[in-house]
PDB file of C-alpha atoms in Angstrom:
ATOM      1  CA  MET A1209     189.414 110.415  72.857  1.00 41.00           C
ATOM      2  CA  THR A1210     189.405 107.415  75.146  1.00 38.00           C
ATOM      3  CA  GLU A1211     191.201 105.990  78.187  1.00 38.00           C
ATOM      4  CA  ASN A1212     191.636 103.076  80.828  1.00 37.00           C
ATOM      5  CA  THR A1213     190.971 101.833  84.540  1.00 36.00           C
ATOM      6  CA  ALA A1214     190.617  98.978  87.301  1.00 44.00           C
ATOM      7  CA  PRO A1215     188.866  95.583  88.288  1.00 44.00           C
ATOM      8  CA  ALA A1216     186.395  93.556  86.229  1.00 40.00           C
ATOM      9  CA  GLY A1217     183.601  95.682  87.497  1.00 40.00           C
ATOM     10  CA  VAL A1218     185.569  98.345  89.319  1.00 42.00           C
ATOM     11  CA  HIS A1219     188.736 100.463  89.317  1.00 39.00           C
ATOM     12  CA  SER A1220     189.340 103.976  90.186  1.00 37.00           C
ATOM     13  CA  SER A1221     190.683 107.391  91.011  1.00 36.00           C
ATOM     14  CA  GLY A1222     189.807 110.696  92.722  1.00 38.00           C
ATOM     15  CA  SER A1223     190.141 114.444  92.324  1.00 40.00           C
ATOM     16  CA  ALA A1224     187.764 116.949  90.836  1.00 40.00           C
ATOM     17  CA  GLY A1225     189.859 118.116  87.956  1.00 44.00           C
ATOM     18  CA  PRO A1226     192.721 117.237  85.629  1.00 44.00           C
ATOM     19  CA  GLY A1227     196.011 116.126  87.095  1.00 45.00           C
ATOM     20  CA  ALA A1228     197.737 113.015  88.336  1.00 46.00           C
ATOM     21  CA  PRO A1229     196.012 111.063  91.117  1.00 52.00           C
ATOM     22  CA  GLY A1230     197.641 111.793  94.460  1.00 49.00           C
ATOM     23  CA  ARG A1231     198.653 115.326  93.558  1.00 50.00           C
ATOM     24  CA  ALA A1232     197.027 118.017  95.723  1.00 48.00           C
ATOM     25  CA  PRO A1233     194.376 119.776  93.604  1.00 53.00           C
ATOM     26  CA  ARG A1234     194.745 123.462  92.910  1.00 57.00           C
ATOM     27  CA  ARG A1235     192.279 125.509  94.989  1.00 61.00           C
ATOM     28  CA  LEU A1236     189.556 126.977  92.772  1.00 63.00           C
ATOM     29  CA  ARG A1237     187.377 130.032  93.241  1.00 78.00           C
ATOM     30  CA  ALA A1238     183.854 129.223  94.394  1.00 80.00           C
ATOM     31  CA  ASP A1239     182.309 129.924  90.984  1.00 83.00           C
ATOM     32  CA  ALA A1240     184.961 127.862  89.198  1.00 84.00           C
ATOM     33  CA  GLN A1241     184.416 124.992  91.631  1.00 89.00           C
ATOM     34  CA  ARG A1242     180.674 125.122  90.945  1.00 93.00           C
ATOM     35  CA  ASN A1243     181.393 124.920  87.221  1.00 94.00           C
ATOM     36  CA  VAL A1244     183.636 121.892  87.742  1.00 95.00           C
ATOM     37  CA  GLU A1245     180.978 120.150  89.827  1.00 95.00           C
ATOM     38  CA  SER A1246     178.319 120.882  87.203  1.00 96.00           C
ATOM     39  CA  LEU A1247     180.570 119.594  84.429  1.00 97.00           C
ATOM     40  CA  LEU A1248     181.355 116.379  86.293  1.00 96.00           C
ATOM     41  CA  GLU A1249     177.684 115.659  86.978  1.00 95.00           C
ATOM     42  CA  ALA A1250     176.761 116.474  83.390  1.00 96.00           C
ATOM     43  CA  ALA A1251     179.589 114.362  81.967  1.00 94.00           C
ATOM     44  CA  LYS A1252     178.586 111.407  84.150  1.00 92.00           C
ATOM     45  CA  ALA A1253     175.021 111.590  82.831  1.00 92.00           C
ATOM     46  CA  VAL A1254     176.050 112.082  79.200  1.00 92.00           C
ATOM     47  CA  PHE A1255     178.670 109.329  79.286  1.00 90.00           C
ATOM     48  CA  ALA A1256     176.045 106.931  80.627  1.00 85.00           C
ATOM     49  CA  THR A1257     173.686 107.600  77.714  1.00 86.00           C
ATOM     50  CA  SER A1258     175.914 108.700  74.827  1.00 87.00           C
ATOM     51  CA  GLY A1259     179.333 107.231  75.658  1.00 86.00           C
ATOM     52  CA  VAL A1260     182.644 108.881  76.453  1.00 89.00           C
ATOM     53  CA  ASP A1261     183.005 110.286  72.947  1.00 90.00           C
ATOM     54  CA  ALA A1262     179.842 112.388  73.229  1.00 92.00           C
ATOM     55  CA  PRO A1263     180.170 115.923  71.823  1.00 96.00           C
ATOM     56  CA  ALA A1264     181.622 118.474  74.218  1.00 96.00           C
ATOM     57  CA  LYS A1265     178.665 120.760  73.534  1.00 97.00           C
ATOM     58  CA  GLU A1266     176.226 118.137  74.824  1.00 97.00           C
ATOM     59  CA  ILE A1267     178.089 118.033  78.128  1.00 97.00           C
ATOM     60  CA  ALA A1268     178.514 121.803  78.361  1.00 97.00           C
ATOM     61  CA  ASP A1269     174.847 122.450  77.570  1.00 97.00           C
ATOM     62  CA  LEU A1270     173.699 120.061  80.285  1.00 97.00           C
ATOM     63  CA  ALA A1271     176.075 121.741  82.749  1.00 97.00           C
ATOM     64  CA  VAL A1272     174.795 125.167  81.604  1.00 96.00           C
ATOM     65  CA  VAL A1273     178.303 126.439  80.852  1.00 96.00           C
ATOM     66  CA  GLY A1274     180.149 127.292  77.665  1.00 96.00           C
ATOM     67  CA  VAL A1275     182.268 124.795  75.763  1.00 97.00           C
ATOM     68  CA  GLY A1276     185.252 127.036  76.502  1.00 96.00           C
ATOM     69  CA  THR A1277     184.693 126.509  80.228  1.00 96.00           C
ATOM     70  CA  LEU A1278     184.690 122.743  79.702  1.00 97.00           C
ATOM     71  CA  TYR A1279     188.021 122.847  77.848  1.00 96.00           C
ATOM     72  CA  ARG A1280     189.541 125.288  80.340  1.00 95.00           C
ATOM     73  CA  HIS A1281     189.065 122.805  83.171  1.00 95.00           C
ATOM     74  CA  PHE A1282     189.488 119.607  81.131  1.00 96.00           C
ATOM     75  CA  PRO A1283     191.710 120.251  78.073  1.00 96.00           C
ATOM     76  CA  GLN A1284     191.719 116.575  77.009  1.00 94.00           C
ATOM     77  CA  ARG A1285     188.820 114.122  77.018  1.00 93.00           C
ATOM     78  CA  SER A1286     190.980 111.826  79.150  1.00 93.00           C
ATOM     79  CA  ASP A1287     191.147 114.584  81.790  1.00 95.00           C
ATOM     80  CA  LEU A1288     187.361 114.636  81.978  1.00 95.00           C
ATOM     81  CA  VAL A1289     186.957 110.849  82.036  1.00 93.00           C
ATOM     82  CA  LYS A1290     189.516 110.547  84.849  1.00 94.00           C
ATOM     83  CA  ALA A1291     187.921 113.356  86.818  1.00 95.00           C
ATOM     84  CA  VAL A1292     184.424 111.860  86.535  1.00 94.00           C
ATOM     85  CA  PHE A1293     185.697 108.503  87.710  1.00 93.00           C
ATOM     86  CA  GLN A1294     187.740 109.996  90.541  1.00 94.00           C
ATOM     87  CA  HIS A1295     184.806 112.156  91.621  1.00 94.00           C
ATOM     88  CA  GLU A1296     182.540 109.112  91.870  1.00 93.00           C
ATOM     89  CA  VAL A1297     185.167 107.101  93.764  1.00 95.00           C
ATOM     90  CA  ASP A1298     185.625 109.946  96.237  1.00 96.00           C
ATOM     91  CA  ALA A1299     181.874 110.330  96.746  1.00 96.00           C
ATOM     92  CA  CYS A1300     181.586 106.606  97.450  1.00 96.00           C
ATOM     93  CA  ALA A1301     184.539 106.622  99.856  1.00 97.00           C
ATOM     94  CA  ASP A1302     183.279 109.717 101.679  1.00 97.00           C
ATOM     95  CA  ALA A1303     179.883 108.090 102.197  1.00 98.00           C
ATOM     96  CA  ALA A1304     181.418 105.497 104.554  1.00 98.00           C
ATOM     97  CA  PRO A1305     182.051 107.733 107.587  1.00 97.00           C
ATOM     98  CA  ALA A1306     178.749 109.545 107.065  1.00 98.00           C
ATOM     99  CA  LEU A1307     176.826 106.260 107.074  1.00 98.00           C
ATOM    100  CA  ALA A1308     178.802 104.990 110.067  1.00 98.00           C
ATOM    101  CA  ALA A1309     177.839 108.093 112.027  1.00 98.00           C
ATOM    102  CA  ALA A1310     174.146 107.775 111.160  1.00 97.00           C
ATOM    103  CA  HIS A1311     173.475 104.025 111.451  1.00 98.00           C
ATOM    104  CA  GLU A1312     174.282 100.879 113.365  1.00 97.00           C
ATOM    105  CA  PRO A1313     177.396  99.133 111.950  1.00 97.00           C
ATOM    106  CA  GLY A1314     175.561  96.401 110.044  1.00 96.00           C
ATOM    107  CA  VAL A1315     173.094  98.830 108.494  1.00 97.00           C
ATOM    108  CA  ALA A1316     175.887 101.264 107.576  1.00 98.00           C
ATOM    109  CA  LEU A1317     177.786  98.450 105.842  1.00 98.00           C
ATOM    110  CA  ALA A1318     174.728  97.302 103.879  1.00 97.00           C
ATOM    111  CA  LYS A1319     173.881 100.823 102.771  1.00 97.00           C
ATOM    112  CA  TRP A1320     177.463 101.451 101.676  1.00 98.00           C
ATOM    113  CA  LEU A1321     177.598  98.242  99.653  1.00 97.00           C
ATOM    114  CA  HIS A1322     174.415  99.268  97.834  1.00 96.00           C
ATOM    115  CA  ARG A1323     175.940 102.727  97.295  1.00 95.00           C
ATOM    116  CA  TYR A1324     179.044 101.071  95.866  1.00 95.00           C
ATOM    117  CA  THR A1325     176.882  98.941  93.575  1.00 93.00           C
ATOM    118  CA  GLY A1326     175.337 102.141  92.234  1.00 90.00           C
ATOM    119  CA  PHE A1327     178.822 103.506  91.588  1.00 90.00           C
ATOM    120  CA  LEU A1328     179.660 100.414  89.554  1.00 88.00           C
ATOM    121  CA  ALA A1329     176.615 101.045  87.370  1.00 81.00           C
ATOM    122  CA  THR A1330     177.941 104.555  86.704  1.00 76.00           C
ATOM    123  CA  LYS A1331     181.328 103.108  85.770  1.00 78.00           C
ATOM    124  CA  ARG A1332     179.789 101.157  82.898  1.00 74.00           C
ATOM    125  CA  GLY A1333     179.400 104.384  80.938  1.00 73.00           C
ATOM    126  CA  LEU A1334     183.166 104.879  81.186  1.00 81.00           C
ATOM    127  CA  ALA A1335     184.148 101.283  80.489  1.00 77.00           C
ATOM    128  CA  ALA A1336     185.198 101.671  76.856  1.00 74.00           C
ATOM    129  CA  ALA A1337     187.618 104.455  77.742  1.00 79.00           C
ATOM    130  CA  LEU A1338     188.841 103.046  81.041  1.00 80.00           C
ATOM    131  CA  HIS A1339     189.784  99.697  79.505  1.00 80.00           C
ATOM    132  CA  SER A1340     191.206 101.080  76.255  1.00 82.00           C
ATOM    133  CA  GLY A1341     194.841 100.636  77.281  1.00 84.00           C
ATOM    134  CA  ASP A1342     195.476 104.386  77.268  1.00 87.00           C
ATOM    135  CA  PRO A1343     198.341 105.111  79.711  1.00 91.00           C
ATOM    136  CA  ALA A1344     196.427 108.166  80.932  1.00 88.00           C
ATOM    137  CA  PHE A1345     194.478 105.770  83.157  1.00 90.00           C
ATOM    138  CA  ASP A1346     197.343 103.669  84.500  1.00 89.00           C
ATOM    139  CA  ALA A1347     197.189 105.190  87.998  1.00 89.00           C
ATOM    140  CA  LEU A1348     193.438 104.737  88.467  1.00 90.00           C
ATOM    141  CA  PRO A1349     193.387 101.139  89.795  1.00 88.00           C
ATOM    142  CA  SER A1350     195.677 102.016  92.694  1.00 89.00           C
ATOM    143  CA  TYR A1351     193.619 105.119  93.445  1.00 92.00           C
ATOM    144  CA  PHE A1352     190.501 102.967  93.555  1.00 92.00           C
ATOM    145  CA  SER A1353     192.087 100.608  96.086  1.00 92.00           C
ATOM    146  CA  GLN A1354     193.584 103.390  98.195  1.00 95.00           C
ATOM    147  CA  ARG A1355     190.243 105.186  98.552  1.00 96.00           C
ATOM    148  CA  LEU A1356     187.640 102.429  98.670  1.00 96.00           C
ATOM    149  CA  GLY A1357     189.633  99.733 100.459  1.00 97.00           C
ATOM    150  CA  PRO A1358     190.013 101.680 103.733  1.00 97.00           C
ATOM    151  CA  ALA A1359     186.459 103.041 103.492  1.00 98.00           C
ATOM    152  CA  LEU A1360     184.962  99.569 103.282  1.00 98.00           C
ATOM    153  CA  GLY A1361     187.488  98.167 105.729  1.00 97.00           C
ATOM    154  CA  SER A1362     186.374 100.526 108.481  1.00 97.00           C
ATOM    155  CA  LEU A1363     182.733  99.511 107.985  1.00 98.00           C
ATOM    156  CA  LEU A1364     183.582  95.801 107.940  1.00 97.00           C
ATOM    157  CA  GLU A1365     185.651  96.091 111.096  1.00 96.00           C
ATOM    158  CA  ALA A1366     182.859  97.874 112.967  1.00 97.00           C
ATOM    159  CA  ALA A1367     180.176  95.416 111.818  1.00 96.00           C
ATOM    160  CA  ALA A1368     182.343  92.414 112.718  1.00 95.00           C
ATOM    161  CA  ALA A1369     183.206  93.886 116.116  1.00 94.00           C
ATOM    162  CA  SER A1370     179.496  94.295 116.863  1.00 94.00           C
ATOM    163  CA  GLY A1371     178.858  90.659 115.918  1.00 94.00           C
ATOM    164  CA  GLU A1372     176.544  91.573 113.015  1.00 95.00           C
ATOM    165  CA  ILE A1373     178.633  89.931 110.291  1.00 95.00           C
ATOM    166  CA  ARG A1374     181.218  87.175 110.113  1.00 91.00           C
ATOM    167  CA  ALA A1375     184.752  88.331 110.851  1.00 90.00           C
ATOM    168  CA  ASP A1376     186.659  86.533 108.077  1.00 90.00           C
ATOM    169  CA  ILE A1377     185.893  88.813 105.101  1.00 91.00           C
ATOM    170  CA  SER A1378     188.480  91.241 103.709  1.00 94.00           C
ATOM    171  CA  ALA A1379     187.624  94.580 102.115  1.00 96.00           C
ATOM    172  CA  GLU A1380     189.527  93.686  98.939  1.00 94.00           C
ATOM    173  CA  TYR A1381     187.659  90.400  98.568  1.00 93.00           C
ATOM    174  CA  LEU A1382     184.300  92.089  99.060  1.00 96.00           C
ATOM    175  CA  LEU A1383     185.013  94.919  96.623  1.00 95.00           C
ATOM    176  CA  TYR A1384     185.734  92.407  93.880  1.00 93.00           C
ATOM    177  CA  ALA A1385     182.828  90.153  94.829  1.00 94.00           C
ATOM    178  CA  VAL A1386     180.349  93.025  94.514  1.00 94.00           C
ATOM    179  CA  ALA A1387     182.013  94.095  91.258  1.00 91.00           C
ATOM    180  CA  ASN A1388     181.477  90.637  89.805  1.00 91.00           C
ATOM    181  CA  LEU A1389     177.852  90.583  90.917  1.00 90.00           C
ATOM    182  CA  SER A1390     177.385  93.955  89.225  1.00 86.00           C
ATOM    183  CA  LEU A1391     178.516  92.878  85.767  1.00 84.00           C
ATOM    184  CA  PRO A1392     175.794  93.481  83.144  1.00 79.00           C
ATOM    185  CA  VAL A1393     173.339  90.627  82.593  1.00 82.00           C
ATOM    186  CA  ALA A1394     171.237  90.365  79.422  1.00 81.00           C
ATOM    187  CA  ASP A1395     167.704  91.695  79.862  1.00 80.00           C
ATOM    188  CA  GLU A1396     168.420  92.802  83.426  1.00 79.00           C
ATOM    189  CA  GLY A1397     168.886  96.328  84.738  1.00 76.00           C
ATOM    190  CA  ALA A1398     170.630  97.852  87.749  1.00 78.00           C
ATOM    191  CA  ALA A1399     167.948  96.508  90.109  1.00 87.00           C
ATOM    192  CA  TYR A1400     169.183  92.983  89.388  1.00 89.00           C
ATOM    193  CA  SER A1401     172.670  93.822  90.683  1.00 90.00           C
ATOM    194  CA  GLN A1402     171.185  95.373  93.815  1.00 92.00           C
ATOM    195  CA  ARG A1403     169.205  92.182  94.482  1.00 93.00           C
ATOM    196  CA  MET A1404     172.312  90.034  94.069  1.00 94.00           C
ATOM    197  CA  VAL A1405     174.266  92.276  96.425  1.00 94.00           C
ATOM    198  CA  ALA A1406     171.436  92.046  98.971  1.00 95.00           C
ATOM    199  CA  LEU A1407     171.886  88.259  98.899  1.00 94.00           C
ATOM    200  CA  LEU A1408     175.632  88.700  99.390  1.00 95.00           C
ATOM    201  CA  ILE A1409     174.973  90.913 102.412  1.00 94.00           C
ATOM    202  CA  ASP A1410     172.753  88.176 103.863  1.00 94.00           C
ATOM    203  CA  GLY A1411     175.692  85.818 103.395  1.00 92.00           C
ATOM    204  CA  LEU A1412     177.958  88.121 105.390  1.00 93.00           C
ATOM    205  CA  ARG A1413     175.552  87.765 108.307  1.00 91.00           C
ATOM    206  CA  TYR A1414     175.494  83.966 108.097  1.00 86.00           C
ATOM    207  CA  GLY A1415     177.747  82.456 110.736  1.00 76.00           C
ATOM    208  CA  ALA A1416     178.359  85.797 112.450  1.00 78.00           C
ATOM    209  CA  GLU A1417     177.789  84.270 115.883  1.00 63.00           C
ATOM    210  CA  THR A1418     180.393  81.541 115.381  1.00 50.00           C
ATOM    211  CA  SER A1419     183.029  83.581 113.528  1.00 49.00           C
ATOM    212  CA  HIS A1420     182.852  86.619 115.809  1.00 48.00           C
ATOM    213  CA  PRO A1421     185.564  86.386 118.459  1.00 48.00           C
ATOM    214  CA  ARG A1422     184.190  86.456 121.984  1.00 43.00           C
ATOM    215  CA  SER A1423     186.023  87.910 124.980  1.00 40.00           C
TER     216      SER A1423
END
């Protein structure tokens, strides 16, 4: 089974189980929640190496649960693909306030952009399904924007206010710019994308003194 999702290097969604994006997830028992988390981590790893059509048993074995448990939480393969993507989007979005609390604004922004670049590498394993045209994924692009746009926006605003970056960059623009820099390049691995994003971050700092509004 396959499915579809967002920008030319990004697009998204976010809840830890089947269901439409935006709908409040059903509260799970602690053991069931652990199983879901294990399945999502296992599916992410398997999709990256074997593709989204990998056997259910391969995913269940890596998660150390039964195949029945996998199908109980994710009856359709599209449910699992959506949940993996949403889970990764949420983890990336939730990293923004944690980084902001632990670092200076410019450092927090740089670390988040590298974290986001890592998320885009994970998305490649889902690409065939996410861009298949399956209507099961129609809501994912808006979920991506709703979660990651504000997360990045808060970091950009803080870094611009501190004078560490130029103040004329929008979150939407930067999300797509990093996505384009993260597209696969022949004979290059994920480290290449991280280097390109590091150069982009340097560019955000260029002109910060002149573009930052002074009181």
